[in-house]
Coordinates of C-alpha atoms in Angstrom, one line a residue:
M208 CA 0.1 3.1 28.4
V209 CA -1.7 -0.1 27.6
Q210 CA -1.4 -2.7 30.3
L211 CA -0.6 -6.2 29.1
V212 CA -1.1 -9.5 30.7
G213 CA 1.2 -11.8 28.7
S214 CA 0.5 -10.8 25.1
L215 CA -3.1 -9.6 25.8
R216 CA -4.5 -6.3 26.9
K217 CA -5.5 -6.4 30.6
E218 CA -9.1 -5.8 29.8
L219 CA -9.2 -8.7 27.4
A220 CA -7.3 -10.9 29.7
D221 CA -9.8 -10.1 32.5
S222 CA -12.6 -10.9 30.1
L223 CA -11.2 -14.3 29.2
S224 CA -10.9 -15.3 32.9
T225 CA -14.6 -14.5 33.5
C226 CA -16.4 -15.4 30.2
K227 CA -17.9 -18.8 29.7
V228 CA -17.4 -20.7 26.4
L229 CA -18.8 -23.9 24.9
V230 CA -16.7 -26.3 22.8
V231 CA -18.8 -28.8 20.8
G232 CA -16.6 -31.7 19.9
A233 CA -13.4 -33.1 21.5
G234 CA -11.8 -34.8 18.5
G235 CA -9.0 -33.7 16.2
I236 CA -9.8 -29.9 16.2
G237 CA -11.4 -30.1 19.7
C238 CA -8.3 -31.4 21.4
E239 CA -6.1 -28.7 19.9
L240 CA -8.7 -26.1 20.7
L241 CA -9.1 -27.0 24.4
K242 CA -5.3 -26.8 24.8
N243 CA -5.2 -23.4 23.1
L244 CA -8.1 -22.0 25.2
V245 CA -6.6 -22.9 28.6
L246 CA -3.1 -21.6 27.5
T247 CA -4.6 -18.4 26.2
G248 CA -6.3 -17.7 29.5
F249 CA -9.9 -18.9 29.2
K250 CA -10.9 -20.2 32.6
N251 CA -14.6 -21.3 32.2
I252 CA -15.0 -23.9 29.5
E253 CA -17.7 -26.5 28.9
V254 CA -17.0 -29.3 26.4
I255 CA -19.4 -31.8 25.0
D256 CA -18.8 -34.9 22.9
L257 CA -20.8 -38.2 22.5
D258 CA -17.9 -40.2 21.2
T259 CA -15.4 -42.5 22.9
I260 CA -11.7 -42.8 22.2
D261 CA -10.6 -45.2 19.5
V262 CA -7.0 -46.3 19.0
S263 CA -7.1 -44.7 15.5
N264 CA -7.6 -41.3 17.2
L265 CA -4.2 -41.4 18.9
N266 CA -2.1 -40.2 15.9
R267 CA -3.6 -36.7 16.0
Q268 CA -5.9 -36.3 19.1
F269 CA -2.9 -35.7 21.4
L270 CA -4.9 -35.2 24.6
F271 CA -5.5 -39.0 24.5
Q272 CA -3.2 -41.9 25.2
K273 CA -3.5 -45.7 24.7
K274 CA -4.7 -46.1 28.3
H275 CA -7.7 -43.9 27.4
V276 CA -9.1 -46.1 24.6
G277 CA -12.8 -46.7 25.2
K278 CA -13.3 -43.8 27.5
S279 CA -15.3 -40.6 27.0
K280 CA -13.5 -38.1 24.7
A281 CA -14.9 -35.1 26.6
Q282 CA -14.0 -36.3 30.0
V283 CA -10.4 -37.3 29.1
A284 CA -9.9 -34.1 27.1
K285 CA -10.9 -32.2 30.2
E286 CA -8.5 -34.1 32.5
S287 CA -5.6 -33.6 30.0
A288 CA -6.3 -29.9 29.4
L289 CA -6.3 -29.3 33.2
Q290 CA -2.7 -30.5 33.3
F291 CA -1.8 -27.4 31.2
C292 CA -3.8 -25.1 33.5
P293 CA -5.0 -26.6 36.8
S294 CA -6.8 -23.4 37.7
A295 CA -9.2 -23.6 34.8
N296 CA -12.8 -24.6 35.4
I297 CA -13.7 -27.2 32.8
T298 CA -17.0 -29.1 32.7
A299 CA -17.3 -32.2 30.4
Y300 CA -20.4 -33.8 29.1
H301 CA -20.4 -37.3 27.5
D302 CA -23.5 -36.7 25.6
S303 CA -25.1 -35.5 22.3
I304 CA -25.5 -31.8 21.8
M305 CA -28.9 -32.6 20.3
N306 CA -30.2 -33.9 23.6
P307 CA -33.2 -31.8 24.7
D308 CA -31.4 -31.1 28.0
Y309 CA -29.2 -28.6 26.0
S310 CA -32.0 -26.1 25.3
V311 CA -31.8 -22.5 24.2
E312 CA -31.4 -21.5 27.8
F313 CA -28.4 -23.7 28.1
F314 CA -26.8 -21.9 25.1
R315 CA -27.6 -18.5 26.5
K316 CA -25.2 -18.9 29.4
F317 CA -22.2 -18.8 27.1
M318 CA -20.6 -15.7 25.5
L319 CA -19.2 -17.8 22.6
V320 CA -19.7 -21.3 21.1
M321 CA -17.0 -23.1 19.1
N322 CA -17.9 -26.0 16.8
A323 CA -15.5 -29.0 16.2
L324 CA -18.1 -31.5 15.0
D325 CA -18.0 -34.4 12.6
N326 CA -21.6 -34.6 11.3
R327 CA -24.0 -32.2 9.6
A328 CA -27.1 -32.8 11.7
A329 CA -25.3 -31.7 14.9
R330 CA -23.8 -28.7 13.1
N331 CA -27.2 -27.6 11.8
H332 CA -28.6 -28.0 15.3
V333 CA -25.9 -25.9 17.0
N334 CA -26.3 -23.2 14.3
R335 CA -30.0 -22.9 15.1
M336 CA -29.5 -23.0 18.8
C337 CA -26.9 -20.2 18.6
L338 CA -29.3 -18.2 16.4
A339 CA -32.1 -18.7 18.8
A340 CA -29.9 -17.7 21.8
D341 CA -28.2 -14.9 19.8
I342 CA -24.8 -16.2 20.7
P343 CA -21.8 -15.9 18.3
L344 CA -20.7 -19.2 16.8
I345 CA -17.3 -20.0 15.3
E346 CA -17.4 -22.8 12.7
S347 CA -14.3 -24.7 11.5
G348 CA -13.2 -27.6 9.4
T349 CA -10.2 -29.4 8.0
A350 CA -9.5 -31.8 5.1
G351 CA -6.0 -33.1 4.7
Y352 CA -3.9 -29.9 4.3
L353 CA -6.9 -27.7 3.8
G354 CA -9.0 -25.9 6.5
Q355 CA -11.3 -23.0 7.2
V356 CA -12.7 -21.0 10.1
S357 CA -15.8 -18.7 9.9
V358 CA -17.8 -16.6 12.4
I359 CA -21.6 -16.7 12.5
K360 CA -23.6 -14.0 14.3
K361 CA -27.3 -13.6 14.0
G362 CA -28.4 -10.6 11.9
M363 CA -24.8 -9.8 10.8
T364 CA -23.4 -12.8 8.9
E365 CA -24.6 -15.8 6.9
C366 CA -25.7 -18.6 9.1
Y367 CA -24.3 -22.1 8.6
E368 CA -27.4 -23.0 6.5
C369 CA -27.6 -19.9 4.3
Q370 CA -25.7 -21.8 1.6
P371 CA -27.1 -25.1 0.3
K372 CA -25.0 -28.1 1.4
P373 CA -24.3 -31.1 -0.7
T374 CA -24.7 -34.6 0.6
Q375 CA -22.2 -35.3 3.5
K376 CA -19.1 -37.3 2.6
T377 CA -17.6 -37.5 6.0
F378 CA -18.7 -40.2 8.5
P379 CA -17.8 -41.4 12.0
G380 CA -16.0 -44.7 12.0
C381 CA -18.8 -46.4 14.0
T382 CA -21.2 -45.5 11.2
I383 CA -19.1 -47.3 8.7
R384 CA -18.5 -50.3 10.9
N385 CA -21.8 -50.7 12.7
T386 CA -24.7 -48.7 11.4
P387 CA -24.4 -47.8 7.7
S388 CA -27.5 -46.1 6.3
E389 CA -26.3 -45.0 2.9
P390 CA -24.6 -46.8 0.0
I391 CA -21.5 -44.7 0.3
H392 CA -21.0 -46.0 3.9
C393 CA -20.9 -49.6 2.5
I394 CA -18.5 -48.6 -0.4
V395 CA -16.1 -46.9 2.0
W396 CA -16.3 -50.1 4.2
A397 CA -15.6 -52.3 1.2
K398 CA -12.5 -50.2 0.3
Y399 CA -11.3 -50.5 3.8
L400 CA -11.9 -54.2 3.6
F401 CA -9.7 -54.5 0.5
N402 CA -6.8 -52.9 2.3
Q403 CA -7.3 -55.0 5.4
L404 CA -7.2 -58.2 3.3
F405 CA -4.9 -57.4 0.5
G406 CA -3.2 -54.1 1.0
E407 CA -1.5 -52.1 3.8
E408 CA -3.4 -52.4 7.1
D409 CA -4.4 -49.2 8.7
A410 CA -5.9 -48.7 12.2
D411 CA -8.1 -46.0 10.8
Q412 CA -9.6 -48.5 8.3
E413 CA -10.9 -51.2 10.7
V414 CA -13.9 -53.1 9.3
S415 CA -14.9 -55.3 12.2
P416 CA -17.8 -54.3 14.5
D417 CA -16.9 -51.4 16.7
T418 CA -17.4 -52.5 20.3
A419 CA -16.8 -49.0 21.7
D420 CA -19.7 -47.5 19.7
P421 CA -21.1 -44.7 21.9
E422 CA -24.6 -45.6 20.8
A423 CA -24.2 -49.2 21.8
A424 CA -23.5 -48.3 25.4
W425 CA -24.2 -44.8 26.7
K426 CA -22.3 -45.0 30.0
P427 CA -18.5 -44.4 29.7
E428 CA -17.7 -47.3 32.0
D429 CA -19.7 -49.6 29.7
T430 CA -17.8 -48.5 26.6
A431 CA -14.5 -48.8 28.4
A432 CA -15.4 -52.3 29.4
R433 CA -16.3 -53.2 25.8
A434 CA -13.1 -51.8 24.5
T435 CA -10.9 -53.8 27.0
A436 CA -13.0 -57.0 26.6
S437 CA -11.4 -60.3 25.8
E438 CA -10.3 -61.0 22.3
K439 CA -13.1 -63.5 22.1
D440 CA -16.6 -62.0 21.6
G441 CA -19.1 -64.8 21.3
D442 CA -17.7 -67.3 18.8
I443 CA -15.7 -64.7 16.8
K444 CA -12.0 -64.3 17.6
R445 CA -10.9 -60.7 17.2
V446 CA -7.6 -61.0 15.4
S447 CA -6.1 -59.1 12.5
T448 CA -8.4 -59.4 9.5
K449 CA -5.4 -60.1 7.2
Q450 CA -4.0 -62.6 9.7
W451 CA -7.3 -64.5 9.8
A452 CA -7.7 -64.4 6.0
R453 CA -4.2 -65.8 5.5
S454 CA -4.9 -68.6 7.9
T455 CA -7.9 -69.7 5.7
G456 CA -5.9 -69.4 2.5
Y457 CA -8.2 -66.6 1.5
D458 CA -11.0 -69.1 1.2
P459 CA -13.9 -67.0 -0.4
V460 CA -16.7 -68.9 1.4
K461 CA -15.0 -68.6 4.8
L462 CA -14.3 -64.9 4.2
F463 CA -18.0 -64.5 3.2
N464 CA -19.4 -66.2 6.2
K465 CA -17.1 -64.3 8.6
L466 CA -17.9 -60.8 7.1
F467 CA -21.5 -61.2 6.1
K468 CA -22.8 -63.7 8.7
D469 CA -20.7 -63.9 11.9
D470 CA -19.8 -60.2 12.1
I471 CA -23.4 -59.2 11.4
M472 CA -24.7 -61.7 14.1
Y473 CA -22.2 -60.1 16.5
L474 CA -23.6 -56.6 15.6
L475 CA -27.1 -57.9 16.4
T476 CA -25.9 -58.5 20.0
M477 CA -25.5 -54.7 20.4
D478 CA -29.2 -54.4 20.9
K479 CA -29.3 -50.7 21.7
L480 CA -28.2 -50.0 18.1
W481 CA -31.4 -51.5 16.7
K482 CA -34.1 -49.9 18.9
K483 CA -34.8 -47.2 16.4
R484 CA -33.1 -48.8 13.3
K485 CA -34.0 -51.7 11.1
A486 CA -31.7 -54.5 12.2
P487 CA -29.3 -56.1 9.6
I488 CA -30.0 -59.5 8.2
P489 CA -27.1 -61.9 8.1
L490 CA -26.3 -63.9 4.9
D491 CA -25.2 -67.5 4.8
W492 CA -23.3 -68.8 1.8
Q493 CA -24.7 -72.3 1.9
Q494 CA -28.3 -71.1 2.2
L495 CA -27.9 -68.7 -0.7
E496 CA -26.2 -71.3 -2.9
N497 CA -29.0 -73.8 -2.2
S498 CA -31.7 -71.3 -3.0
A499 CA -30.1 -69.8 -6.1
S500 CA -32.0 -70.2 -9.3
P501 CA -30.7 -70.3 -12.9
Q502 CA -32.2 -66.8 -13.5
D503 CA -29.8 -65.4 -10.9
E504 CA -26.8 -66.4 -13.1
T505 CA -28.3 -65.0 -16.3
P506 CA -26.8 -61.6 -17.2
G507 CA -29.3 -58.8 -17.5
T508 CA -29.8 -56.5 -20.5
G509 CA -27.8 -53.4 -21.1
L510 CA -24.2 -52.6 -20.5
K511 CA -22.5 -55.0 -18.2
D512 CA -21.2 -52.2 -15.8
Q513 CA -24.7 -50.8 -15.5
Q514 CA -26.4 -54.0 -14.5
V515 CA -27.5 -54.4 -10.9
L516 CA -26.8 -58.0 -9.9
G517 CA -28.9 -60.1 -7.5
V518 CA -27.6 -61.3 -4.1
W519 CA -26.2 -64.5 -5.5
G520 CA -24.7 -62.7 -8.5
H521 CA -22.7 -60.5 -6.0
C522 CA -21.8 -63.7 -4.1
Q523 CA -20.2 -65.1 -7.2
L524 CA -18.5 -61.8 -8.0
F525 CA -17.1 -61.8 -4.5
Q526 CA -15.8 -65.3 -4.9
H527 CA -14.2 -64.7 -8.3
S528 CA -12.6 -61.4 -7.3
V529 CA -11.1 -62.9 -4.0
E530 CA -9.6 -65.8 -6.0
T531 CA -8.1 -63.4 -8.6
L532 CA -6.7 -61.1 -5.9
R533 CA -5.3 -64.1 -4.0
S534 CA -3.5 -65.2 -7.1
Q535 CA -2.1 -61.7 -7.6
L536 CA -0.8 -61.7 -4.0
Q537 CA 0.9 -65.1 -4.5
E538 CA 2.6 -64.0 -7.7
K539 CA 4.1 -60.9 -5.9
G540 CA 5.5 -63.1 -3.2
E541 CA 5.5 -63.4 0.6
G542 CA 4.7 -60.2 2.5
S543 CA 3.6 -58.4 -0.6
E544 CA 0.6 -56.0 -0.7
L545 CA -1.9 -54.9 -3.4
V546 CA -2.9 -51.2 -3.9
W547 CA -6.5 -50.5 -4.6
D548 CA -7.1 -48.9 -8.0
K549 CA -10.6 -48.3 -9.4
D550 CA -9.3 -49.0 -12.9
D551 CA -8.1 -52.5 -11.8
P552 CA -11.0 -54.9 -12.7
P553 CA -10.5 -57.5 -9.9
A554 CA -10.1 -54.7 -7.2
M555 CA -13.2 -52.9 -8.5
D556 CA -15.2 -56.2 -8.7
F557 CA -14.2 -56.9 -5.1
V558 CA -15.4 -53.5 -3.8
T559 CA -18.6 -53.7 -5.9
A560 CA -19.5 -57.2 -4.6
A561 CA -18.6 -56.5 -0.9
A562 CA -20.3 -53.1 -0.9
N563 CA -23.5 -54.5 -2.5
L564 CA -23.7 -57.5 -0.1
R565 CA -23.4 -55.1 2.8
M566 CA -26.1 -52.8 1.3
H567 CA -28.4 -55.8 1.0
I568 CA -27.8 -56.8 4.6
F569 CA -28.7 -53.3 5.8
S570 CA -31.8 -53.1 3.6
M571 CA -30.5 -50.6 1.0
N572 CA -31.0 -50.6 -2.8
T573 CA -27.9 -52.2 -4.4
K574 CA -25.8 -50.4 -7.0
S575 CA -24.3 -51.2 -10.4
R576 CA -20.6 -51.5 -10.8
F577 CA -20.7 -48.2 -12.7
D578 CA -22.4 -46.4 -9.8
V579 CA -20.0 -47.9 -7.2
K580 CA -17.0 -46.9 -9.4
S581 CA -18.2 -43.3 -9.6
M582 CA -18.7 -43.2 -5.8
A583 CA -15.5 -44.9 -4.7
G584 CA -12.5 -42.4 -4.4
N585 CA -9.6 -41.4 -2.3
I586 CA -9.7 -41.1 1.5
I587 CA -8.3 -37.8 2.7
P588 CA -6.2 -38.4 5.9
A589 CA -6.7 -36.1 8.9
I590 CA -3.5 -34.2 9.6
A591 CA -2.6 -33.0 13.1
T592 CA -0.8 -29.9 11.8
T593 CA -3.8 -28.7 9.9
N594 CA -6.0 -29.2 13.0
A595 CA -3.4 -27.2 15.1
V596 CA -3.5 -24.3 12.6
I597 CA -7.3 -24.2 12.4
A598 CA -7.6 -24.4 16.2
G599 CA -5.2 -21.4 16.6
L600 CA -7.3 -19.4 14.1
I601 CA -10.5 -20.2 16.1
V602 CA -9.0 -18.7 19.2
L603 CA -7.9 -15.6 17.3
E604 CA -11.4 -15.0 15.9
G605 CA -12.7 -15.6 19.4
L606 CA -10.4 -12.9 20.8
K607 CA -11.8 -10.5 18.2
I608 CA -15.4 -11.3 19.3
L609 CA -14.6 -10.9 23.0
S610 CA -12.9 -7.6 22.3
G611 CA -16.1 -6.3 20.7
E612 CA -14.6 -6.3 17.2
L613 CA -17.1 -8.5 15.4
E614 CA -16.7 -6.3 12.3
S615 CA -13.1 -7.4 12.0
C616 CA -13.8 -11.1 12.0
R617 CA -13.1 -13.0 8.8
T618 CA -13.7 -16.3 7.1
I619 CA -10.1 -17.7 6.8
F620 CA -9.1 -20.4 4.5
L621 CA -5.9 -22.5 4.9
N622 CA -4.6 -23.7 1.5
K623 CA -2.2 -26.5 0.6
C624 CA -0.3 -24.3 -1.8
P625 CA 0.5 -20.6 -1.5
N626 CA -1.6 -18.2 -3.7
L627 CA -0.2 -15.6 -6.0
R628 CA 0.8 -13.5 -3.0
K629 CA 2.5 -16.5 -1.6
K630 CA 0.1 -16.8 1.3
L631 CA -1.3 -20.0 2.7
L632 CA -3.9 -18.2 4.9
V633 CA -6.5 -16.2 2.9
P634 CA -9.0 -14.1 4.9
C635 CA -12.3 -13.0 3.4
I636 CA -15.0 -10.6 4.6
L637 CA -18.0 -12.3 6.1
D638 CA -21.1 -12.4 4.0
P639 CA -24.4 -10.9 5.2
P640 CA -27.4 -13.2 5.9
S641 CA -29.2 -14.6 2.9
A642 CA -32.7 -13.2 2.5
N643 CA -33.8 -16.6 1.2
C644 CA -32.3 -18.7 4.0
Y645 CA -34.9 -21.1 5.4
V646 CA -33.3 -20.9 8.8
C647 CA -32.2 -17.3 9.6
A648 CA -34.6 -15.3 7.4
T649 CA -37.3 -13.2 9.2
K650 CA -40.0 -15.6 8.2
P651 CA -38.4 -18.9 7.0
E652 CA -40.4 -20.5 4.2
V653 CA -39.8 -23.2 1.7
T654 CA -41.7 -24.9 -1.1
V655 CA -41.4 -28.7 -1.4
K656 CA -42.4 -30.6 -4.5
L657 CA -43.8 -34.1 -3.8
N658 CA -46.6 -36.5 -4.6
V659 CA -49.3 -36.1 -1.9
H660 CA -50.8 -39.5 -2.9
K661 CA -47.5 -41.4 -2.3
T662 CA -45.7 -39.4 0.4
T663 CA -46.5 -40.7 3.9
V664 CA -46.6 -38.7 7.1
L665 CA -43.5 -40.7 8.3
V666 CA -41.6 -39.7 5.1
L667 CA -42.5 -36.1 5.7
Q668 CA -41.3 -36.3 9.3
D669 CA -38.1 -38.3 8.9
R670 CA -36.9 -37.7 5.4
I671 CA -38.0 -34.1 4.8
L672 CA -38.2 -32.3 8.1
K673 CA -35.6 -34.2 10.1
E674 CA -33.0 -35.2 7.5
R675 CA -33.4 -32.5 4.9
F676 CA -34.3 -29.5 7.1
G677 CA -32.4 -30.6 10.2
M678 CA -35.2 -30.6 12.7
V679 CA -35.0 -32.6 15.9
A680 CA -38.6 -32.9 17.2
P681 CA -41.0 -31.2 14.7
D682 CA -44.6 -30.4 15.3
V683 CA -46.7 -30.0 12.2
Q684 CA -50.0 -28.2 11.9
I685 CA -52.0 -28.0 8.6
E686 CA -53.2 -24.4 7.8
D687 CA -56.7 -25.6 6.9
G688 CA -58.7 -23.4 9.1
K689 CA -59.1 -26.2 11.6
G690 CA -55.6 -26.3 13.0
T691 CA -55.3 -30.0 12.3
I692 CA -52.2 -31.5 14.0
L693 CA -50.4 -33.8 11.5
I694 CA -47.3 -34.6 13.6
S695 CA -46.7 -34.1 17.3
S696 CA -43.4 -34.3 19.0
E697 CA -45.1 -35.8 22.0
E698 CA -44.5 -39.5 21.9
G699 CA -47.6 -41.6 20.9
E700 CA -49.9 -38.7 20.1
T701 CA -49.8 -38.9 16.2
E702 CA -48.1 -42.2 15.6
A703 CA -51.3 -43.6 14.0
N704 CA -50.8 -41.0 11.2
N705 CA -47.3 -42.3 10.2
S706 CA -48.4 -44.8 7.5
K707 CA -51.1 -42.6 6.0
F708 CA -50.6 -40.5 2.9
L709 CA -50.6 -36.7 3.0
S710 CA -53.7 -36.7 0.8
D711 CA -55.6 -38.6 3.5
F712 CA -55.5 -35.3 5.5
G713 CA -56.7 -33.1 2.7
I714 CA -53.2 -31.9 1.8
R715 CA -53.1 -31.0 -1.9
N716 CA -51.3 -28.7 -4.3
G717 CA -51.0 -25.3 -2.5
S718 CA -51.5 -26.6 1.0
R719 CA -49.4 -24.9 3.7
L720 CA -47.9 -26.6 6.8
Q721 CA -46.6 -24.7 9.8
V722 CA -43.7 -26.7 11.3
D723 CA -42.3 -25.8 14.8
D724 CA -39.3 -27.3 16.6
F725 CA -39.6 -25.9 20.1
L726 CA -36.2 -27.3 21.1
Q727 CA -34.5 -25.3 18.4
D728 CA -36.9 -22.3 18.8
Y729 CA -37.5 -22.6 15.1
T730 CA -40.6 -22.2 12.9
L731 CA -40.7 -23.0 9.2
L732 CA -43.6 -22.6 6.8
V733 CA -43.7 -25.4 4.2
N734 CA -45.7 -24.9 0.9
V735 CA -46.7 -28.1 -0.7
L736 CA -46.4 -28.4 -4.5
H737 CA -48.1 -31.6 -5.7
T738 CA -46.5 -33.3 -8.7
E739 CA -46.6 -36.8 -10.3
E740 CA -43.5 -36.2 -12.4
L741 CA -40.6 -36.8 -9.9
E742 CA -37.7 -38.9 -11.2
R743 CA -37.4 -42.5 -10.2
D744 CA -36.3 -43.0 -6.5
V745 CA -36.8 -39.3 -5.8
E746 CA -39.2 -38.7 -3.0
F747 CA -39.3 -34.9 -3.0
E748 CA -37.6 -31.8 -4.3
V749 CA -37.0 -28.4 -2.7
V750 CA -38.1 -25.9 -5.3
G751 CA -35.2 -23.7 -6.5
E752 CA -32.7 -26.5 -5.8
A753 CA -31.7 -29.6 -7.7
P754 CA -33.6 -32.9 -7.1
D755 CA -32.2 -35.3 -4.5
K756 CA -31.0 -37.6 -7.2
A757 CA -28.6 -36.5 -9.8
P758 CA -29.1 -37.5 -13.4
P759 CA -27.0 -40.4 -14.8
P760 CA -23.4 -39.2 -15.6
Q761 CA -22.7 -38.6 -19.2
S762 CA -18.9 -39.0 -19.0
K763 CA -16.8 -42.1 -18.7
P764 CA -16.8 -43.5 -15.2
E765 CA -13.1 -42.8 -14.7
D766 CA -13.7 -39.1 -15.4
N767 CA -16.8 -38.8 -13.2
N768 CA -15.9 -37.2 -9.9
S769 CA -19.3 -36.9 -8.3
I770 CA -20.6 -38.9 -5.5
T771 CA -24.4 -39.2 -6.0
N772 CA -26.1 -40.6 -3.0
G773 CA -29.5 -39.3 -4.0
N774 CA -31.9 -42.1 -3.8
K775 CA -34.2 -43.3 -1.2
D776 CA -31.3 -45.0 0.7
T777 CA -29.6 -41.8 1.5
A778 CA -29.9 -40.1 4.8
Q779 CA -29.1 -36.6 3.6
P780 CA -30.0 -35.9 -0.1
S781 CA -28.3 -33.2 -1.9
T782 CA -30.7 -30.7 -3.3
S783 CA -28.4 -27.9 -4.2
S784 CA -28.4 -26.9 -7.8
K785 CA -25.3 -24.8 -7.1
A786 CA -23.2 -27.8 -5.9
P787 CA -20.5 -28.8 -8.3
A788 CA -19.4 -32.4 -8.8
E789 CA -17.0 -32.3 -5.9
D790 CA -19.1 -30.5 -3.4
N791 CA -17.6 -31.0 -0.1
D792 CA -16.7 -29.1 2.9
V793 CA -13.5 -27.1 2.7
M794 CA -12.6 -25.1 -0.3
I795 CA -9.3 -24.1 -1.8
V796 CA -9.1 -20.4 -2.1
D797 CA -6.2 -18.9 -4.0
S798 CA -8.0 -15.6 -4.7
D799 CA -6.0 -12.4 -4.8
E800 CA -9.1 -10.7 -3.3
E801 CA -8.1 -11.1 0.3
E802 CA -9.3 -8.5 2.7
G803 CA -11.6 -7.0 0.0
A804 CA -13.2 -10.2 -0.9
S805 CA -16.3 -11.7 0.7
S806 CA -16.8 -15.4 1.0
S807 CA -19.5 -15.4 -1.8
S808 CA -18.5 -12.5 -4.0
A809 CA -15.1 -14.1 -4.6
A810 CA -16.8 -16.9 -6.4
A811 CA -17.6 -14.4 -9.2
A812 CA -14.1 -13.2 -9.4
G813 CA -13.2 -15.4 -12.3
N814 CA -15.7 -17.3 -14.3
S815 CA -13.1 -19.4 -16.0
S816 CA -11.3 -20.3 -12.8
A817 CA -11.2 -23.9 -11.6
K818 CA -13.5 -24.3 -8.6
R819 CA -12.9 -27.0 -6.1
K820 CA -14.2 -28.1 -2.8
H821 CA -12.6 -30.6 -0.4
S822 CA -14.1 -32.8 2.1
D823 CA -13.6 -32.1 5.8
A824 CA -12.0 -34.9 7.6
E825 CA -12.9 -33.5 11.1
T826 CA -16.2 -31.8 10.5
G827 CA -17.6 -32.7 7.1
E828 CA -19.3 -29.4 6.2
T829 CA -19.4 -26.9 3.4
S830 CA -19.1 -23.3 2.6
T831 CA -19.6 -21.3 -0.6
K832 CA -17.6 -21.9 -3.8
R833 CA -14.3 -20.1 -4.3
P834 CA -12.2 -19.4 -7.3
R835 CA -8.6 -20.6 -7.8
T836 CA -6.4 -18.1 -9.6
D837 CA -3.0 -19.7 -9.2
S838 CA -2.4 -21.4 -12.4
S839 CA 0.2 -23.8 -11.1
A840 CA -2.0 -24.8 -8.2
A841 CA -4.9 -25.2 -10.6
A842 CA -2.8 -27.6 -12.6
A843 CA -2.1 -29.6 -9.4
A844 CA -5.8 -29.5 -8.7
T845 CA -6.6 -31.1 -12.0
D846 CA -4.3 -33.9 -11.2
N847 CA -5.8 -34.4 -7.7
D848 CA -9.4 -34.3 -9.0
D849 CA -9.2 -37.6 -10.8
D850 CA -10.9 -39.3 -7.9
D851 CA -13.7 -38.4 -5.6
I852 CA -12.7 -37.3 -2.1
I853 CA -14.3 -39.0 0.9
A854 CA -13.1 -37.9 4.3
L855 CA -13.5 -39.9 7.4
D856 CA -12.8 -39.4 11.0

């Protein structure tokens, strides 16, 4: 007779009490997961998270309370989880998983790694570390009511990077508030600002500088002190944005100077943020007005919506839109609120102006109203119930792995609507590794198309190797028979090369570069394909994939659902030719092909099926495309796809 300990076989229960697991991320999914692990019987858990607790986390990250705001998520999650099971041995790290201290040897001490992350760079990194250490990894993600869980095992399944990923559309709050690096960050900030000033205020949509940014103060006690600091920070009184705006009578100039001068000057006091970033440049209304020329007020050529205004032009647009929205509020009466609609001209003008002014402050190329409208969409809320379901599925897959039943593991999708079999959870067989994957193939190799006379060594290092191919500390050697070192991960060794062009080192069409990241135990061979025919603002293309800037949309702006971030401002260009307009991170799967379907073959099940992806509010990552066969759900999908989906946590 099988002996049981609770609901588990005794052998499995004994295994849980001795095995060591790593949880990466202690946010929405991570909180639920830690609770599930200790209640299931896992005794040796290590959890790592760089983030600190924000008041907006409290509605779903239930291990945290108001008294914990500003403290380390990992540390507080550990303390709260121990209340469920005091005998558990939990180690917490308030740190980045990409820190070199967490080497391949660190990963090898675990039997299982579980991801609950909110950014692609870290997810790529953990994927590679688990491949190098040959440790099973369980990936997960949620977006509103949608979710997914998948298992990754070296040599048996697709790795996280086997399928091309579109540009990330989920961003940590501190990125939006403190360190935007892409136009989409500024557009999301501007939409939040609209709600803070004219609409329904939401703690998740704060726009003022984030004083508890983990990058601004690395020690937990420092971030806690910042979070509980006086309401007065310098000369800026921290009160409700709407309350302050009302006190000024929605004066456009005062609003401008507060948002684009005072708040930016306050950000500059967080000096740690700007050690490796270009610092923002505050704007002053009076100075801009005095220096404005008549040409700044002259409309450009072409369609009005497709013109890119100058700084003063956006200042005037900001002023006019604020005055119009103020009048609309007054007409609706005391206590009324406006709802942002991309088809409402004053609301769209406001977001266009505010976003572009912020782009200018953070040294990005500004966008036309048409571009901003095509990028601005709905924000998917993070839902606690979805996180709970997905966290439960992670543990179930983990139990299969620890039982030695890897072949029975599945990719499982959680849908908003039941499929034809009236199921919300749809399991699919795991796909085998892709022979063309530039990460888990036997000999990873890629071909990159670029202009060797215009591409600098720094662009190769930062934009291509780090941002596009997810490396942390690359070393590059030219295969020229001499073993020329182009880039060294050792600080100061090759910095003199950064401003030089690739052609200065004899790199030309057909040259080959061997790239090693010793932290990730990862080697990549890069074939250089020289071209002088790249599109404007496109610095490079990965051959076999789409360029990192999408062509101009042909449809009307209100019908365009894609978020194209692909210019030189973007941190992570989309180069996937397979990515549809709404390429995001969690897919709806209503396929009838459940146990018999694999997570990529199902995509071919119905060529006429509507295909959708949804952004991942907790993790922000993507899997392969899946068909929808439920006609009623497809109709609902059509209604929901009128806007782009941007998820934020």
